[in-house]
C-alpha atoms as an extended CHARMM CRD file, in Angstrom:
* protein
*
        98  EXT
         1         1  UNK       CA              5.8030000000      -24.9840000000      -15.8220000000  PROA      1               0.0000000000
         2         2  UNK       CA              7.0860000000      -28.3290000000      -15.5610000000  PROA      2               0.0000000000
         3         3  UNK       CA             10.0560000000      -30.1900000000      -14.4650000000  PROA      3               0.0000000000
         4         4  UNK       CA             12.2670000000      -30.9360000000      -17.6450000000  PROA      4               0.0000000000
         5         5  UNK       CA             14.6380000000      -33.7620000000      -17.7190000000  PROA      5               0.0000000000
         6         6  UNK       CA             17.3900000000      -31.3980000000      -17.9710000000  PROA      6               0.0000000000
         7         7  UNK       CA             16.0550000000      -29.3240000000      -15.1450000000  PROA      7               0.0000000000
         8         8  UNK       CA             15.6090000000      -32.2430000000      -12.7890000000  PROA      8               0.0000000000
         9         9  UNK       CA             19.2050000000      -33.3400000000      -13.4700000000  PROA      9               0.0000000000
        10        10  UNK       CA             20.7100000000      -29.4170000000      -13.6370000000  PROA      10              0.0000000000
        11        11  UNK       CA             18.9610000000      -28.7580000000      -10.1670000000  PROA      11              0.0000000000
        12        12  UNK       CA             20.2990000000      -32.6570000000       -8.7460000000  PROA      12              0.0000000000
        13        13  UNK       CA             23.4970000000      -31.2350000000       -9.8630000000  PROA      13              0.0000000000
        14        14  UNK       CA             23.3970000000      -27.9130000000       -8.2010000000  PROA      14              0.0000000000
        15        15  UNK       CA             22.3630000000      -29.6040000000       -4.7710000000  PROA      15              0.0000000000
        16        16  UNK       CA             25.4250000000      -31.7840000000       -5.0340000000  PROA      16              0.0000000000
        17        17  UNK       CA             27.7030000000      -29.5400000000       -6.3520000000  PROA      17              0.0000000000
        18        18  UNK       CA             29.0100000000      -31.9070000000       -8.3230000000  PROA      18              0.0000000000
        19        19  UNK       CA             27.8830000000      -29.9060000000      -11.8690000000  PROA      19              0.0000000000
        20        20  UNK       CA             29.4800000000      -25.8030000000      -12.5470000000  PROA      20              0.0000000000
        21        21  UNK       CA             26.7930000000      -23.2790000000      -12.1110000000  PROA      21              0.0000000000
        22        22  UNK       CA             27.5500000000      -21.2420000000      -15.7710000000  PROA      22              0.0000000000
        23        23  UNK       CA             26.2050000000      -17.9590000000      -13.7440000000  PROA      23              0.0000000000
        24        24  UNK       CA             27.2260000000      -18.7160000000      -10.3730000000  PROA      24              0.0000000000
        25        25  UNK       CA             29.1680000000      -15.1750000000       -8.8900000000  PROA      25              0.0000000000
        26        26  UNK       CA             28.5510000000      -13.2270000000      -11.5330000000  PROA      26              0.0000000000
        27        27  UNK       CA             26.4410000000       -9.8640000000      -11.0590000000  PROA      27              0.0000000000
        28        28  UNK       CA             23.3090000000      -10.0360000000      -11.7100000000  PROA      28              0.0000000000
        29        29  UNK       CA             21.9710000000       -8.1970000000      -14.8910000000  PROA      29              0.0000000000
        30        30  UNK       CA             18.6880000000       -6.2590000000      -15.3070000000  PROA      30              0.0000000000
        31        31  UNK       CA             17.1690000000       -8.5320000000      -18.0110000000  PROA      31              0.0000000000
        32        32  UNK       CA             17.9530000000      -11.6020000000      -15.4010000000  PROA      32              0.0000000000
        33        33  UNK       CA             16.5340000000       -9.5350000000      -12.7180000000  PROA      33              0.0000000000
        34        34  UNK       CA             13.2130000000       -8.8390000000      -14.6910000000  PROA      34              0.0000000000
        35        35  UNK       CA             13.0690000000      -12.4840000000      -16.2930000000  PROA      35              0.0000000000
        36        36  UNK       CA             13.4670000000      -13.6760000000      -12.0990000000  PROA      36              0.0000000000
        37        37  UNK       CA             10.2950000000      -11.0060000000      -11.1940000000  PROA      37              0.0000000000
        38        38  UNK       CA              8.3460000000      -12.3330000000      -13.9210000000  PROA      38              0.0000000000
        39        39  UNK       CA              8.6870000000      -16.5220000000      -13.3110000000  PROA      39              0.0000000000
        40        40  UNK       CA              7.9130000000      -15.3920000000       -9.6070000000  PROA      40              0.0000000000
        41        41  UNK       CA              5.1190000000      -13.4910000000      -10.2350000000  PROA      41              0.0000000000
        42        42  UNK       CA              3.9990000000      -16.3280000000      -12.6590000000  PROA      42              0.0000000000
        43        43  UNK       CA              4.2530000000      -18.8290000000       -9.6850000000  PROA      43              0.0000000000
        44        44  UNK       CA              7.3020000000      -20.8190000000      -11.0270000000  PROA      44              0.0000000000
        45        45  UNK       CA              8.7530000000      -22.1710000000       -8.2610000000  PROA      45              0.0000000000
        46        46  UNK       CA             12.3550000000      -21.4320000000       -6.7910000000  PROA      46              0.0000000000
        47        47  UNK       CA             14.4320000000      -24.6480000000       -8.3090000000  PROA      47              0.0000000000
        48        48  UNK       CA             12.8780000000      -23.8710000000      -11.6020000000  PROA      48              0.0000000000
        49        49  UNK       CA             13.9540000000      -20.2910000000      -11.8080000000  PROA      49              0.0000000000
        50        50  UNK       CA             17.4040000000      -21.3930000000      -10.4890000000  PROA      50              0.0000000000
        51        51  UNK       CA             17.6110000000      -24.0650000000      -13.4590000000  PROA      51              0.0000000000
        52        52  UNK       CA             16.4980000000      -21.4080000000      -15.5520000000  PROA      52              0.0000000000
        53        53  UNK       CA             18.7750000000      -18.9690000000      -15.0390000000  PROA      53              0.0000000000
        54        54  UNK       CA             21.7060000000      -21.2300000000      -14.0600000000  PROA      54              0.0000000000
        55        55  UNK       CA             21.7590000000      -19.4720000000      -10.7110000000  PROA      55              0.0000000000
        56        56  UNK       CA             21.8490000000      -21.3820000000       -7.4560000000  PROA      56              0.0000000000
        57        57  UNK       CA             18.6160000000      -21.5020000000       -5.7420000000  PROA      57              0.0000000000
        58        58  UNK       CA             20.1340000000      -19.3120000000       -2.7480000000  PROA      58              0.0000000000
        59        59  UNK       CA             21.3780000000      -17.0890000000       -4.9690000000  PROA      59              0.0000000000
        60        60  UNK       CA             17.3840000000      -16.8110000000       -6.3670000000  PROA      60              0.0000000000
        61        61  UNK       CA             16.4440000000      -16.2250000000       -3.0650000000  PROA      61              0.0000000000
        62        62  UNK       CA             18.6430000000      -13.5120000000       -2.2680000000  PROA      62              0.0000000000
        63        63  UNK       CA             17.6280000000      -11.9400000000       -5.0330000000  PROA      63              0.0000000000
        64        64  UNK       CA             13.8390000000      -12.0400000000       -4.0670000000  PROA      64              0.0000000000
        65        65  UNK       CA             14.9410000000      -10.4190000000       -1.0620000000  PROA      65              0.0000000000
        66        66  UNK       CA             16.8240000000       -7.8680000000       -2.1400000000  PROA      66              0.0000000000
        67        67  UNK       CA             13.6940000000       -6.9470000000       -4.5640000000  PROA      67              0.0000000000
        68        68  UNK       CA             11.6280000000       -6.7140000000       -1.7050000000  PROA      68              0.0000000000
        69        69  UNK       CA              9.4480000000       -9.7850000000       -3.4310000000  PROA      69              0.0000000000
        70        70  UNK       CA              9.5550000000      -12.2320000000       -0.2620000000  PROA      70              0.0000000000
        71        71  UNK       CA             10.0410000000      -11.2070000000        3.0690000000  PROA      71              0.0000000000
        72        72  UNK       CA             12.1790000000      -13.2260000000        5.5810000000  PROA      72              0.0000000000
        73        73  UNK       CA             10.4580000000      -15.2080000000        7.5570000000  PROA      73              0.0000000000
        74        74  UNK       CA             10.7200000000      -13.8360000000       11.8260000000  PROA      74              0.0000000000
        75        75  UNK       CA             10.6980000000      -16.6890000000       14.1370000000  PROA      75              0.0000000000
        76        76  UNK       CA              8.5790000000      -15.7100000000       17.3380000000  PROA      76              0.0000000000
        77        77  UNK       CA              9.5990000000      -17.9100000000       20.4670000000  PROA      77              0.0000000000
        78        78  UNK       CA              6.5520000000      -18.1700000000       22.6360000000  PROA      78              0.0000000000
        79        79  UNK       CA              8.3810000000      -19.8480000000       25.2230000000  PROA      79              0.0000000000
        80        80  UNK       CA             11.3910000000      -20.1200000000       27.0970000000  PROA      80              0.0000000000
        81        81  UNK       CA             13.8480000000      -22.6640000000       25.4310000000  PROA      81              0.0000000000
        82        82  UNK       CA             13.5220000000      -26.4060000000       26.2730000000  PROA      82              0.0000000000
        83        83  UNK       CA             10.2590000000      -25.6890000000       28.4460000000  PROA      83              0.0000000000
        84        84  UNK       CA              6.7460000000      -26.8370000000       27.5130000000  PROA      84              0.0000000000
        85        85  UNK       CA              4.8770000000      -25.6040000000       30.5820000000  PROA      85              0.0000000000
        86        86  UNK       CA              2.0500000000      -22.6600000000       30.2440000000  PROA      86              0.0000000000
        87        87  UNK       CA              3.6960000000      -20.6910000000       32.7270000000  PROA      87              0.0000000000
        88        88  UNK       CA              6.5380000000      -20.1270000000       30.3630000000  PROA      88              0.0000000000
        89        89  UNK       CA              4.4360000000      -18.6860000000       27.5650000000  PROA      89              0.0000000000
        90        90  UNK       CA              5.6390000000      -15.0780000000       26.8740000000  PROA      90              0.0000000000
        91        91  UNK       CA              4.0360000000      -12.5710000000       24.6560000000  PROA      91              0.0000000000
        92        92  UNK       CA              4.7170000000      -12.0820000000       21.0790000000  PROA      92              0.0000000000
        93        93  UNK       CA              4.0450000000       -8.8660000000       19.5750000000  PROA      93              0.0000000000
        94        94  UNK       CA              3.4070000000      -11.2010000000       16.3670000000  PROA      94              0.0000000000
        95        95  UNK       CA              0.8990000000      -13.1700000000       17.4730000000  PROA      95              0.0000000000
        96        96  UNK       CA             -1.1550000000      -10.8700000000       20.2130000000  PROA      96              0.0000000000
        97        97  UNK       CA             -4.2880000000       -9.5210000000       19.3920000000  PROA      97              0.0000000000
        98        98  UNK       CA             -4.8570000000       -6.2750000000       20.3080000000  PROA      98              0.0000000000
């Protein structure tokens, strides 16, 4: 899917906040929550499906989360803060091989 005119300048809006969001704090209904499972599993990407369902792309996210569809991403820190040394390097469940 591509990038409309009216999506480009819907989703410039959004980002700004300078244009309303016709959905934006409303609940959620199950035909928006199946339309937002099918663009995702369709690989239309976040800004579209916000555009297209006049949802903020946070609000799109949070939904993917909450339908277990994305997972959060974990940060790891493999060593202590501000030092680059290899001394420093802990391990990281993550990223050990065992």
């Amino acid at each position: 899917m591509s990038i409309t005119k009216k999506s480009a300048e819907y989703i410039k809006a959004m980002r700004q906040r300078t244009g309303g969001i016709e959905r934006e704090g409303l609940y959620w209904t199950e035909s928006e929550r199946q339309q937002l499972k099918a663009d995702y599993a369709d690989g239309i990407g976040l800004s579209e499906i916000a555009a297209e369902l006049q949802r903020t792309e946070t609000a799109v996210m949070q939904q993917l989360l909450q339908l277990n569809l994305v997972q959060k991403a974990q940060r790891c820190r493999s060593r202590k803060a501000g030092c680059l040394c290899s001394q420093c390097l802990v391990k990281c469940e993550k990223y050990t091989e065992t």
